[in-house]
Short mmCIF file of C-alpha atoms in Angstrom, two decimals:
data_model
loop_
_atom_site.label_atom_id
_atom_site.label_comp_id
_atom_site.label_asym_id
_atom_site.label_seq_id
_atom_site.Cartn_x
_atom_site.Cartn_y
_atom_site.Cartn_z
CA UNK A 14 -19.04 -72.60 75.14
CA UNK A 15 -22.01 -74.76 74.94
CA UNK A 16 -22.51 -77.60 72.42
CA UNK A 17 -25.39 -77.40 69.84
CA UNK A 18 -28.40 -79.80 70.69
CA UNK A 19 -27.07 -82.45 68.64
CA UNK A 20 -23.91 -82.90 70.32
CA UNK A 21 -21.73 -81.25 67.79
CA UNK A 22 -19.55 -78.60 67.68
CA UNK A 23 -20.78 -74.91 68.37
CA UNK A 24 -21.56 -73.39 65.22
CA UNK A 25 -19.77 -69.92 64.58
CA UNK A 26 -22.30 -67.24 63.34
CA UNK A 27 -20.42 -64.47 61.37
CA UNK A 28 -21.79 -61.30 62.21
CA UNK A 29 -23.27 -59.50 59.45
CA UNK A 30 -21.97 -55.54 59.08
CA UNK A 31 -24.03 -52.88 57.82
CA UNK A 32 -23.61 -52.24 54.38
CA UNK A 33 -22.10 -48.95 53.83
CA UNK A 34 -22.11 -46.80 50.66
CA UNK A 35 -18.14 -46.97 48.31
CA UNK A 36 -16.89 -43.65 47.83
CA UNK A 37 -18.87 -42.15 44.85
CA UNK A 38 -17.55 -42.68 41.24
CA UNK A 39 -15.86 -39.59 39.68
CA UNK A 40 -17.99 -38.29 36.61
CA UNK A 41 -16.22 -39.13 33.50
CA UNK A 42 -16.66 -35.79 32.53
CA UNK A 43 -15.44 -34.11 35.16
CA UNK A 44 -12.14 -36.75 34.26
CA UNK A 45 -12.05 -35.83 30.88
CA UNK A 46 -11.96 -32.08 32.20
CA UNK A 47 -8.93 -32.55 34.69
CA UNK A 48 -6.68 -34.16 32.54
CA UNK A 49 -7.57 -31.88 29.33
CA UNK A 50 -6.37 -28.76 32.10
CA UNK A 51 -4.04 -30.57 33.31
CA UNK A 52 -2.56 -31.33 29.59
CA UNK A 53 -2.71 -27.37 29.18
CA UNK A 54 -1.00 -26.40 31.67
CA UNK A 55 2.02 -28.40 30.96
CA UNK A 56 4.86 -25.84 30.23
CA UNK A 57 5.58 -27.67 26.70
CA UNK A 58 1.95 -27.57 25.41
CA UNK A 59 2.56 -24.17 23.89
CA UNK A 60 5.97 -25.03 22.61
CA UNK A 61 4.39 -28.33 20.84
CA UNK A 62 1.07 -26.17 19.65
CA UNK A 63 3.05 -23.76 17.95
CA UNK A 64 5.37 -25.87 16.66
CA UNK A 65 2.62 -29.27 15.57
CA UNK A 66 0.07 -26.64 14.46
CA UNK A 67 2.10 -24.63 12.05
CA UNK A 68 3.60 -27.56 10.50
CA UNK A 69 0.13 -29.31 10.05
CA UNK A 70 -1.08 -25.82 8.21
CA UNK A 71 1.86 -25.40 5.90
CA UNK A 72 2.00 -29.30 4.66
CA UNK A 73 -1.72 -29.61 4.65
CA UNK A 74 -1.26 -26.27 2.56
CA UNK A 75 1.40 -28.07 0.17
CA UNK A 76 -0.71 -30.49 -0.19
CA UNK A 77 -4.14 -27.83 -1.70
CA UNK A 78 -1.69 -25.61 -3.29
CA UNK A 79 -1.44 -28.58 -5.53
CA UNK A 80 -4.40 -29.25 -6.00
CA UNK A 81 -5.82 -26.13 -6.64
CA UNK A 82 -3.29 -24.49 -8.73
CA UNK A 83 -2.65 -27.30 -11.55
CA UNK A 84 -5.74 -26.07 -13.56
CA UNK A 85 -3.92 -22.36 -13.62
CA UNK A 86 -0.90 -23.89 -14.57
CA UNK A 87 -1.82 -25.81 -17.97
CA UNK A 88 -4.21 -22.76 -18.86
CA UNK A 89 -0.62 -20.94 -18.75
CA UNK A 90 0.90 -23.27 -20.57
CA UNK A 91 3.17 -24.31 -17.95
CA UNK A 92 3.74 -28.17 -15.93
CA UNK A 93 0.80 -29.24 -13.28
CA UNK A 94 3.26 -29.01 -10.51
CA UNK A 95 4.81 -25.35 -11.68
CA UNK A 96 3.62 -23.83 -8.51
CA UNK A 97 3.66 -26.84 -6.03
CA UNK A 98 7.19 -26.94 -6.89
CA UNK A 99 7.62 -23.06 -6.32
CA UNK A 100 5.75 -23.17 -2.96
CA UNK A 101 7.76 -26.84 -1.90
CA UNK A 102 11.03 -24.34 -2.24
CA UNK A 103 9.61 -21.13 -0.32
CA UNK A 104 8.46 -23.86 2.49
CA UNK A 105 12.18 -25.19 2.38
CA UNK A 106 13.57 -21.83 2.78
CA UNK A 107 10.56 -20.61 5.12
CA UNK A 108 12.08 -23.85 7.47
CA UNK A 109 15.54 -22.62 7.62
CA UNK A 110 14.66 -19.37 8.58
CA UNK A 111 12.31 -20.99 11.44
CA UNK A 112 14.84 -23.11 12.95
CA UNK A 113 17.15 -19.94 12.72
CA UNK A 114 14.75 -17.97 14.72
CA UNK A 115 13.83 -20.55 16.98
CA UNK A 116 17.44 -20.95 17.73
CA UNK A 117 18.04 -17.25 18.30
CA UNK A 118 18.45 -15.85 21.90
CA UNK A 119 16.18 -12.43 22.65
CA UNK A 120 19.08 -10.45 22.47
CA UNK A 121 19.73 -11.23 18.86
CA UNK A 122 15.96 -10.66 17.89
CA UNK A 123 16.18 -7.09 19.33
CA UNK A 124 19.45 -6.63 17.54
CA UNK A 125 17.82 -7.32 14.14
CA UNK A 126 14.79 -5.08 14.74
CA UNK A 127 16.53 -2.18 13.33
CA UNK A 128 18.31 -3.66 10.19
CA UNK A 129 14.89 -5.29 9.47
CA UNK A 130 12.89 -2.39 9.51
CA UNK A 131 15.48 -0.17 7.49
CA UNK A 132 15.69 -2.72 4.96
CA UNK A 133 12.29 -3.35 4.69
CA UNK A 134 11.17 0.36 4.31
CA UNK A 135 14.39 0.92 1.40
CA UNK A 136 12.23 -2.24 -0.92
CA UNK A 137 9.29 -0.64 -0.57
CA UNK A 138 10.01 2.23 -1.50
CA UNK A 139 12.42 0.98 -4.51
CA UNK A 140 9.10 -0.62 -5.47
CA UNK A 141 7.99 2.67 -6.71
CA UNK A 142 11.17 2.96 -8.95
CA UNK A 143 9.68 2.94 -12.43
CA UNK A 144 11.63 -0.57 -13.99
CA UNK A 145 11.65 -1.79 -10.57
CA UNK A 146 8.50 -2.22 -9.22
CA UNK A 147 6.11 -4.67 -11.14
CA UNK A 148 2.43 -4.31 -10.71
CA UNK A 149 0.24 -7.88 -10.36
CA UNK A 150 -3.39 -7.77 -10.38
CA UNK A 151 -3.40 -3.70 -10.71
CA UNK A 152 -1.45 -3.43 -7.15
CA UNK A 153 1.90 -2.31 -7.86
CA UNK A 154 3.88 -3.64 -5.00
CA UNK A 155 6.22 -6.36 -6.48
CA UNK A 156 9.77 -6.61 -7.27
CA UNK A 157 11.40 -8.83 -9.69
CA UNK A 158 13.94 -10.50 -9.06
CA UNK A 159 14.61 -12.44 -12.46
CA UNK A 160 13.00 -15.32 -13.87
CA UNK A 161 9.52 -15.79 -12.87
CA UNK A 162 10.48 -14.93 -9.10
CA UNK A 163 9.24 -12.03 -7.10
CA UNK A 164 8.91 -10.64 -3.79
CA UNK A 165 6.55 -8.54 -2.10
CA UNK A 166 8.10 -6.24 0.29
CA UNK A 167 5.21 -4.96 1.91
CA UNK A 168 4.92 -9.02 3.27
CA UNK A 169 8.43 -8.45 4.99
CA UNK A 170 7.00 -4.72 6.56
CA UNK A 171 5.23 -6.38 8.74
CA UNK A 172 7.89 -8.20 10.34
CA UNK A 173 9.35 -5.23 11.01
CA UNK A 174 6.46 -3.48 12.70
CA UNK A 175 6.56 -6.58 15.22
CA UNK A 176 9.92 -6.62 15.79
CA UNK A 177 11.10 -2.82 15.94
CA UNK A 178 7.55 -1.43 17.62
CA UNK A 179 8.16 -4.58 20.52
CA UNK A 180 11.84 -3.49 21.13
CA UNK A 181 11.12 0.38 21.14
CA UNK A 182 7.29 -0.04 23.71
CA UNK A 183 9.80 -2.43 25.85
CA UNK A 184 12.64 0.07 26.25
CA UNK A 185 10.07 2.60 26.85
CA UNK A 186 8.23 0.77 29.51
CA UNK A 187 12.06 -0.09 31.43
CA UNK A 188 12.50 3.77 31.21
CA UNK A 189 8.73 4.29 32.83
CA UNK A 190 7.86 6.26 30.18
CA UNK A 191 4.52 4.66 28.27
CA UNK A 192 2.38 6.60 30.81
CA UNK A 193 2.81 9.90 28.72
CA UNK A 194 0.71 10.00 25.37
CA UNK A 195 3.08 11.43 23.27
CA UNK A 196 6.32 8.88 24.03
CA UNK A 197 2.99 5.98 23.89
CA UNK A 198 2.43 7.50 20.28
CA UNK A 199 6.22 9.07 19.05
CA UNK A 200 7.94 7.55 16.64
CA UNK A 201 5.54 3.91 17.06
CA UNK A 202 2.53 5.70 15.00
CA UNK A 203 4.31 7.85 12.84
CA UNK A 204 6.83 4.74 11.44
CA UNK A 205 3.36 2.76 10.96
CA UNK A 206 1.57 5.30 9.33
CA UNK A 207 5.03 5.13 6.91
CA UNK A 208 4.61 1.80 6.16
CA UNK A 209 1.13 2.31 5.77
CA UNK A 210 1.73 5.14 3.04
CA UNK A 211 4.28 2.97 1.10
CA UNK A 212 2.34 0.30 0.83
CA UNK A 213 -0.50 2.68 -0.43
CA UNK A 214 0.97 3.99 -2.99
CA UNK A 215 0.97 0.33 -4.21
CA UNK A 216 -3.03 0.22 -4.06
CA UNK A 217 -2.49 -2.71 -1.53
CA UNK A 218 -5.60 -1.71 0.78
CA UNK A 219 -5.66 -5.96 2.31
CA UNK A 220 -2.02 -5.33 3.40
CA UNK A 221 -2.01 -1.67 5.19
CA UNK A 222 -5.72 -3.31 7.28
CA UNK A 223 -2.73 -6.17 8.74
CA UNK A 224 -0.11 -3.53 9.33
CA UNK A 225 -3.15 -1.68 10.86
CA UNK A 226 -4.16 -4.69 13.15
CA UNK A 227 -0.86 -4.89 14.32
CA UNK A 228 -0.38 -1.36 14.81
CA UNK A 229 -3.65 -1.24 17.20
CA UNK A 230 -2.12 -4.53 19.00
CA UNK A 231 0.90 -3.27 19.80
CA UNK A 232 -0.81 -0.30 21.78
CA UNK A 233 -3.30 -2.38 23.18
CA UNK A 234 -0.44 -5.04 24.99
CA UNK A 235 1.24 -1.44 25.68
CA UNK A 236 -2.19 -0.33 27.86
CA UNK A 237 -2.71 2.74 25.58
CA UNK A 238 -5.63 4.48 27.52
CA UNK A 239 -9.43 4.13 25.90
CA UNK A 240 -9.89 7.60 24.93
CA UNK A 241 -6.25 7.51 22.80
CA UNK A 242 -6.94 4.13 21.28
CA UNK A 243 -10.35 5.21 19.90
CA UNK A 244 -8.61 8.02 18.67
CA UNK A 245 -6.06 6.33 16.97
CA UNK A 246 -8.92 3.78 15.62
CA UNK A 247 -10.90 6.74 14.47
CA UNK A 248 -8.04 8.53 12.46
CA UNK A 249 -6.98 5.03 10.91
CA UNK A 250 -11.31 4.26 10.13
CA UNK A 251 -11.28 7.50 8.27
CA UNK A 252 -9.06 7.25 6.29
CA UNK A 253 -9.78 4.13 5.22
CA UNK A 254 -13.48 5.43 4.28
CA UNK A 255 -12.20 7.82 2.45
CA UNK A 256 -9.25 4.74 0.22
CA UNK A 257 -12.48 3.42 -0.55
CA UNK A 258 -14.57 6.11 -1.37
CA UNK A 259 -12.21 7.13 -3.92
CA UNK A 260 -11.69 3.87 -5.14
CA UNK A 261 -14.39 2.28 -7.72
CA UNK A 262 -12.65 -1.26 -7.09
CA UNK A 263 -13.20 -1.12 -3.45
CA UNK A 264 -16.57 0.13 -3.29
CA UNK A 265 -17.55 -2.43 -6.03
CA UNK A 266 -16.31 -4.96 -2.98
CA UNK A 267 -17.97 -3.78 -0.57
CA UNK A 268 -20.79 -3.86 -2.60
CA UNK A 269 -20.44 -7.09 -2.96
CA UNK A 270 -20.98 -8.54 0.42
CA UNK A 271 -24.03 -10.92 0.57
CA UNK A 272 -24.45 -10.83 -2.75
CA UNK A 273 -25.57 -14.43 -4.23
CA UNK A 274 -25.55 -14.02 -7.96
CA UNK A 275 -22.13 -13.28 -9.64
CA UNK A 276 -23.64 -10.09 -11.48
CA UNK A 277 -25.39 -7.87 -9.18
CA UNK A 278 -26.81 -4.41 -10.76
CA UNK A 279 -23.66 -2.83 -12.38
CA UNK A 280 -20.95 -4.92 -10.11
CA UNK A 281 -18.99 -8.01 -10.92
CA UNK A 282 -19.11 -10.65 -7.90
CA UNK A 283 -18.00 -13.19 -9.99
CA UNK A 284 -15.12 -14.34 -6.90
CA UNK A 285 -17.40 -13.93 -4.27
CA UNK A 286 -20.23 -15.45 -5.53
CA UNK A 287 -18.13 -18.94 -7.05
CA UNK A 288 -16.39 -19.00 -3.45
CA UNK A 289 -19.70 -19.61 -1.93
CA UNK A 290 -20.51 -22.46 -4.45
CA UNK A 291 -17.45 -23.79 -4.06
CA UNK A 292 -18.00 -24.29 0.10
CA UNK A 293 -22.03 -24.99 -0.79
CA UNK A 294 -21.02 -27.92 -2.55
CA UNK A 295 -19.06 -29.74 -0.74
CA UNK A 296 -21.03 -31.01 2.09
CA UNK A 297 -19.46 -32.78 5.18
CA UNK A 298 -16.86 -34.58 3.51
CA UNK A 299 -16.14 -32.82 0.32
CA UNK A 300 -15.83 -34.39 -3.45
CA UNK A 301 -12.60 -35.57 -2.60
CA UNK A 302 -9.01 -34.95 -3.05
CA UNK A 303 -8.34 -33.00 -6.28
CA UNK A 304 -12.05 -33.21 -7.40
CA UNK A 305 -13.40 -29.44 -7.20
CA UNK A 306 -15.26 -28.12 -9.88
CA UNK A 307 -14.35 -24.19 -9.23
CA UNK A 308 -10.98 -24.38 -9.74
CA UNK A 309 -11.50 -25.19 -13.26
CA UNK A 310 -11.31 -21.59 -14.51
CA UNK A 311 -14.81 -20.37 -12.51
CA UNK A 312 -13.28 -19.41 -9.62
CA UNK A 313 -10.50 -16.54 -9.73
CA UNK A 314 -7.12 -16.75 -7.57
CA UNK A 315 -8.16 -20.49 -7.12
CA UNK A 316 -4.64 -21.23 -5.41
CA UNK A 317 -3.77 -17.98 -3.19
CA UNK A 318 -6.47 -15.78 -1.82
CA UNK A 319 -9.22 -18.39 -2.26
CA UNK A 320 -7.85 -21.84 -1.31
CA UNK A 321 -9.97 -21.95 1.64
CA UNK A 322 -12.85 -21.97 -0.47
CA UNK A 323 -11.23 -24.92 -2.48
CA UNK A 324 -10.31 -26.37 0.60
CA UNK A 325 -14.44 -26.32 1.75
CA UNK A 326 -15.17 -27.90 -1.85
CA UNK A 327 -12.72 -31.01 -1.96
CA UNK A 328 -12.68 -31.50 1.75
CA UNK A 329 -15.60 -30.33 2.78
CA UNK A 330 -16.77 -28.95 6.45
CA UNK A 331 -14.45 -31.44 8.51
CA UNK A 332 -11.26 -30.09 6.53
CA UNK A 333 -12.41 -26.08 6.64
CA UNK A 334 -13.14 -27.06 10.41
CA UNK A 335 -9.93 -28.73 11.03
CA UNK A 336 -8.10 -25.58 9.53
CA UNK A 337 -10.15 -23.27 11.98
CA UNK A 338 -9.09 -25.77 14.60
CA UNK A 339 -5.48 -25.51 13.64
CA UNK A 340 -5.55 -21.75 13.30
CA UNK A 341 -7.27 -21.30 16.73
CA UNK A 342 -4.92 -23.65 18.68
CA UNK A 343 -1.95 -21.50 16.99
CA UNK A 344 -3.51 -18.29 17.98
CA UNK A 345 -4.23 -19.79 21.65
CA UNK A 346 -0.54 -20.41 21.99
CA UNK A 347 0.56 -17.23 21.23
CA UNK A 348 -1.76 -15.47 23.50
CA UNK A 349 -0.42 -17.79 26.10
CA UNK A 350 3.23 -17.45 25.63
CA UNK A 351 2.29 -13.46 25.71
CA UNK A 352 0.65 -13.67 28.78
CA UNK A 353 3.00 -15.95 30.75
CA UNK A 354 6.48 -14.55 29.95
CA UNK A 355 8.07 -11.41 32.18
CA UNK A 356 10.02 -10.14 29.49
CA UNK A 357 8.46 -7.15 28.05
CA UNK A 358 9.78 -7.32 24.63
CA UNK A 359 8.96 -10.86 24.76
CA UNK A 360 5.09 -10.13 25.53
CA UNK A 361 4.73 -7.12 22.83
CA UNK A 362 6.23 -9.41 20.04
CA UNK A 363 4.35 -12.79 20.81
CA UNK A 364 1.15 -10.60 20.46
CA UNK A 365 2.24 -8.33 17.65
CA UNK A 366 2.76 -12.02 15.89
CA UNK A 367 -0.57 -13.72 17.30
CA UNK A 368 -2.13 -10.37 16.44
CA UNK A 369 -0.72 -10.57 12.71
CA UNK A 370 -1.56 -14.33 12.06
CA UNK A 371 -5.33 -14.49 13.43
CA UNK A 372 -6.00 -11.12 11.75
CA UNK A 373 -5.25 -12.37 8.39
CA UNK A 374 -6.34 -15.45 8.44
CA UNK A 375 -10.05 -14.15 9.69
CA UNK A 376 -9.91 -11.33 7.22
CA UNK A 377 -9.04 -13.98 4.63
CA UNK A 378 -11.67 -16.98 5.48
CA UNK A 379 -14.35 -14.33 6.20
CA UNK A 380 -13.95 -12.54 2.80
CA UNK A 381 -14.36 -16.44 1.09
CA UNK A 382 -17.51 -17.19 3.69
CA UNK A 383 -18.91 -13.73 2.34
CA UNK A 384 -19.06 -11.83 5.70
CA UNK A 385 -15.82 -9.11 4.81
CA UNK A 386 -15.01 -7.57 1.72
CA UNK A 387 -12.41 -9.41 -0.22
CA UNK A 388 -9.18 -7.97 0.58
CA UNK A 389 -7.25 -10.03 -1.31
CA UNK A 390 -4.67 -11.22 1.47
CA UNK A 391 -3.45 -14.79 1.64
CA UNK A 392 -4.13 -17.17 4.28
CA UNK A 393 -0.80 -17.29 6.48
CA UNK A 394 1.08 -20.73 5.80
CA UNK A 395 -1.66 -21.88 3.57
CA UNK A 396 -2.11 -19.88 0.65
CA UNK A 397 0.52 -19.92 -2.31
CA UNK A 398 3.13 -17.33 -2.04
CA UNK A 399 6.02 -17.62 -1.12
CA UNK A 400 6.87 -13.77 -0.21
CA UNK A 401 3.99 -14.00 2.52
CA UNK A 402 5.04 -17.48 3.62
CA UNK A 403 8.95 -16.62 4.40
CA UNK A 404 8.09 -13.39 7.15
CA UNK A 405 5.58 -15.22 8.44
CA UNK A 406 7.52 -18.78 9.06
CA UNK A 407 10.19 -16.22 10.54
CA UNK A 408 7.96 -14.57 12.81
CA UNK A 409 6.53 -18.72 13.85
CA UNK A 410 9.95 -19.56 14.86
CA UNK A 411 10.14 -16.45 17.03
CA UNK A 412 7.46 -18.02 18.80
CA UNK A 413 9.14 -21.06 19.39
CA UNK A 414 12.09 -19.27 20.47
CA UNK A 415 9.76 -17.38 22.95
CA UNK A 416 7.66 -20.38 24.26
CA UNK A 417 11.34 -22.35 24.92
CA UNK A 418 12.51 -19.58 26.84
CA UNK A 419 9.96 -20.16 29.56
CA UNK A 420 11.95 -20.99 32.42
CA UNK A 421 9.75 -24.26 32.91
CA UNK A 422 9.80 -24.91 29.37
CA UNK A 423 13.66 -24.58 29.54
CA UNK A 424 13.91 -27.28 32.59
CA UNK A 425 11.66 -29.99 30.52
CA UNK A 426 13.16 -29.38 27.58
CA UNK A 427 16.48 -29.92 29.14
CA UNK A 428 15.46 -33.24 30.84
CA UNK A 429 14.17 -34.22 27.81
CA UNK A 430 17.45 -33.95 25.51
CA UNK A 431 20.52 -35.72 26.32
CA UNK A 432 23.88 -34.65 26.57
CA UNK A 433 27.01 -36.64 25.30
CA UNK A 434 29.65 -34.01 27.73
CA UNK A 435 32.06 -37.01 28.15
CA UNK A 436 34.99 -37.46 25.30
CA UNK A 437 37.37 -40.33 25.23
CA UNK A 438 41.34 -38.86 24.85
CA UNK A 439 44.00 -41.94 24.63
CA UNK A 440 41.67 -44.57 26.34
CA UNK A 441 41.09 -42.07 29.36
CA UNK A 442 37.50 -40.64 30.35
CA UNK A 443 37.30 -36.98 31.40
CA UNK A 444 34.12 -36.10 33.34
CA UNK A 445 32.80 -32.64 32.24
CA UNK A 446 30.08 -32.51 34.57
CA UNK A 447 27.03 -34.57 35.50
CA UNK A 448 25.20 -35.78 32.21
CA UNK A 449 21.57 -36.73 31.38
CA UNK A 450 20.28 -40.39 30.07
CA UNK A 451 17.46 -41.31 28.76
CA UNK A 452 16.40 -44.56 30.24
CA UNK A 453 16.67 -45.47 34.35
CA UNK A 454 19.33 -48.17 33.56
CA UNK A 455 21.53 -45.56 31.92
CA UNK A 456 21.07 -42.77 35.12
CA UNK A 457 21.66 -46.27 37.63
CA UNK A 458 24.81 -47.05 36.15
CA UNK A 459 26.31 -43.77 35.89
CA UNK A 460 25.42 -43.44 39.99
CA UNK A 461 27.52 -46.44 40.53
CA UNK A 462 31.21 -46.01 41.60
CA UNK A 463 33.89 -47.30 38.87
CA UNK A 464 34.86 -50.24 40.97
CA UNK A 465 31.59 -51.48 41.51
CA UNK A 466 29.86 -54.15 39.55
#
């Protein structure tokens, strides 16, 4: 190689390459997106919806049940806490019968659809017993059970409906037979339209709309045909019209939608009206904790069919949004464990139950946001009661049970839990079978060989 003019060394050029253009940055949008899909389609994330929502509703419902029920209490004479304390024992007892269901196998859940509805069909109709039944709020549809505890058996009839009208469309659909009207129809109307009349005889129009919702649910997962579920719909709207037709209380609230002054013409809209103060004045945030102004004797069933309108005044839109959320997320796990399971009984009673939960709660919040006519139902898990919060903590747990059951569910679950199969016996270690750790140290020293350090 030839020297440079000065004698020196040859100086080595580096060759410059062409620039080319990195692979292009992933939007961090389209990131956001993948993982969020990739989150829901985890086979646990309806298992832990289910499970993290309706705990979140029923101790964030504690928690306004207090709050909006001490004012009640002292105008009866009775301690602040009289009906936090009531509600803190339903919830206790609501939890055992969750875990219970939870824990139950399919077979067992199927079992118990029979006993439920027979049992729930003899308390309604002892609820028309005269020294029996107790009527609350002109709806006679209580019985007492001593003290100042009732129950409501109409609560526990839809249960029933869920459990019995899933096990009898499933056997139906093993035999082939829902593609005939009449075995679609016989006995799954008929026993509703029971129920229905039972619970009408109480005046209890917000309870026979659920059973109603349910009833049109259960055909709808069963693929009744358009033409018979618009006839069923029809029959059901009709007679409705004519419930409240006949009824001066129910026209006077269904006169009462939209209305903004608490006397309009010859109707009281007293609840309606305060309800929509209530959620006016709370703003983003609310007046805090404990501070609402309604609940101090203007606004009517403060603690049970209203609490969402409480809820809007003390926490304002962010907690009434973050109820919504909770609500939705529960509803969207349902509908998933529904659609993803092969079992058919499995599928009718996850929807009869998703059906059930999102129906009341809607007819509920949109009867305080002054869009439906107050039906006086509670909001599920969140509204004091404990007769609608034990059914419907049951009929939670038989989601769990449902969403565990997945097959993939089943696998992670198992990976996830440990199991302690080996016993000691006189100094001596008896292998039962493989067994699962939970750290990598724990699964590399059980691979090693007993004579190996």
């Amino acid at each position: 190689m030839p020297g440079s003019r000065t004698g020196g060394p040859p100086v080595q050029r580096t060759v410059r390459r062409p620039v080319t253009a990195g692979p292009p940055r992933d939007n961090a949008v389209r990131r956001l997106h993948t993982r969020l899909q990739r989150a829901w389609d985890r086979p646990l994330t309806a298992y832990y919806l289910i499970l993290g929502g309706s705990l979140l509703i029923t101790v964030l419902g504690l928690v306004m049940v207090y709050s909006a029920s001490q004012v009640t209490a002292l105008q009866m004479s009775l301690p602040g806490s009289y009906f936090f304390r009531k509600q803190v024992l339903a919830a206790l007892i609501g939890a055992g019968l969750l875990f219970a269901a939870s824990r139950m196998p399919v077979k067992l859940h199927r079992a118990l659809a029979y006993p439920i509805l027979a049992g729930a069909v003899f308390m309604m109709a002892l609820v028309q017993v005269p020294g029996i039944g107790v009527a609350v709020n002109g709806n006679q549809n209580w019985i007492a059970l001593g003290g100042s505890f009732q129950i409501q058996p109409s609560e526990f009839g839809k249960l029933a409906l869920v459990l019995w009208g899933a096990d009898l469309i499933a056997r139906k659909q093993d035999k082939k037979l829902l593609n005939q009207w009449k075995h679609m129809l016989v006995p799954l109307v008929p026993v509703a339209f029971m129920l229905l009349g039972l619970i009408m005889l109480g005046g209890d129009m917000g309870t026979a709309i659920i059973l109603s919702a349910i009833l049109f649910g259960l055909l709808w997962l069963a693929g009744a045909p358009t033409r018979l579920f618009v006839g069923v719909l029809s029959v059901a709207g009709l007679i409705g019209l004519i419930l409240i037709k006949t009824s001066p209380n129910r026209m006077a609230r269904l006169q009462c939608l939209g209305a903004t002054e608490p006397r309009s013409g010859a109707v009281d809209c007293w609840q309606a009206v305060h309800g929509i103060y209530a959620l006016a004045s709370g703003g983003i945030f609310g007046s805090g904790l404990g501070a609402s102004v309604e609940k101090w004797g203007q606004l009517p069933e403060a603690h049970t069919d209203f609490i969402f309108a409480v809820t809007g005044e003390e926490l304002g839109l962010a907690g009434t949004l973050s109820v919504l959320a909770l609500f939705a997320a529960l509803g969207y796990a349902g509908i998933r464990v529904a659609g993803r399971t092969e079992d058919p009984f499995v599928r009718y009673a996850a929807g009869g139950v998703t059906t059930w939960i999102t129906a009341q709660a809607v007819i509920n919040i949109g009867a305080v946001l002054g869009l439906l006519p107050i039906a006086g139902v509670p909001l599920p898990l969140f509204s004091y009661g404990g007769s609608a919060l034990l059914p419907t903590m049951f009929a939670i747990g038989l989601l769990i049970a449902f969403a565990r059951d997945e097959p993939a569910a089943r696998a992670a679950l198992s990976v996830r839990q440990p199991r302690f199969g080996r016993k000691r016996a006189g100094g001596a270690v008896r292998d039962r079978g493989p067994r699962r750790w939970n750290t990598m140290r724990r699964r590399a020293s059980a691979a090693r060989s007993s004579g190996e350090r």
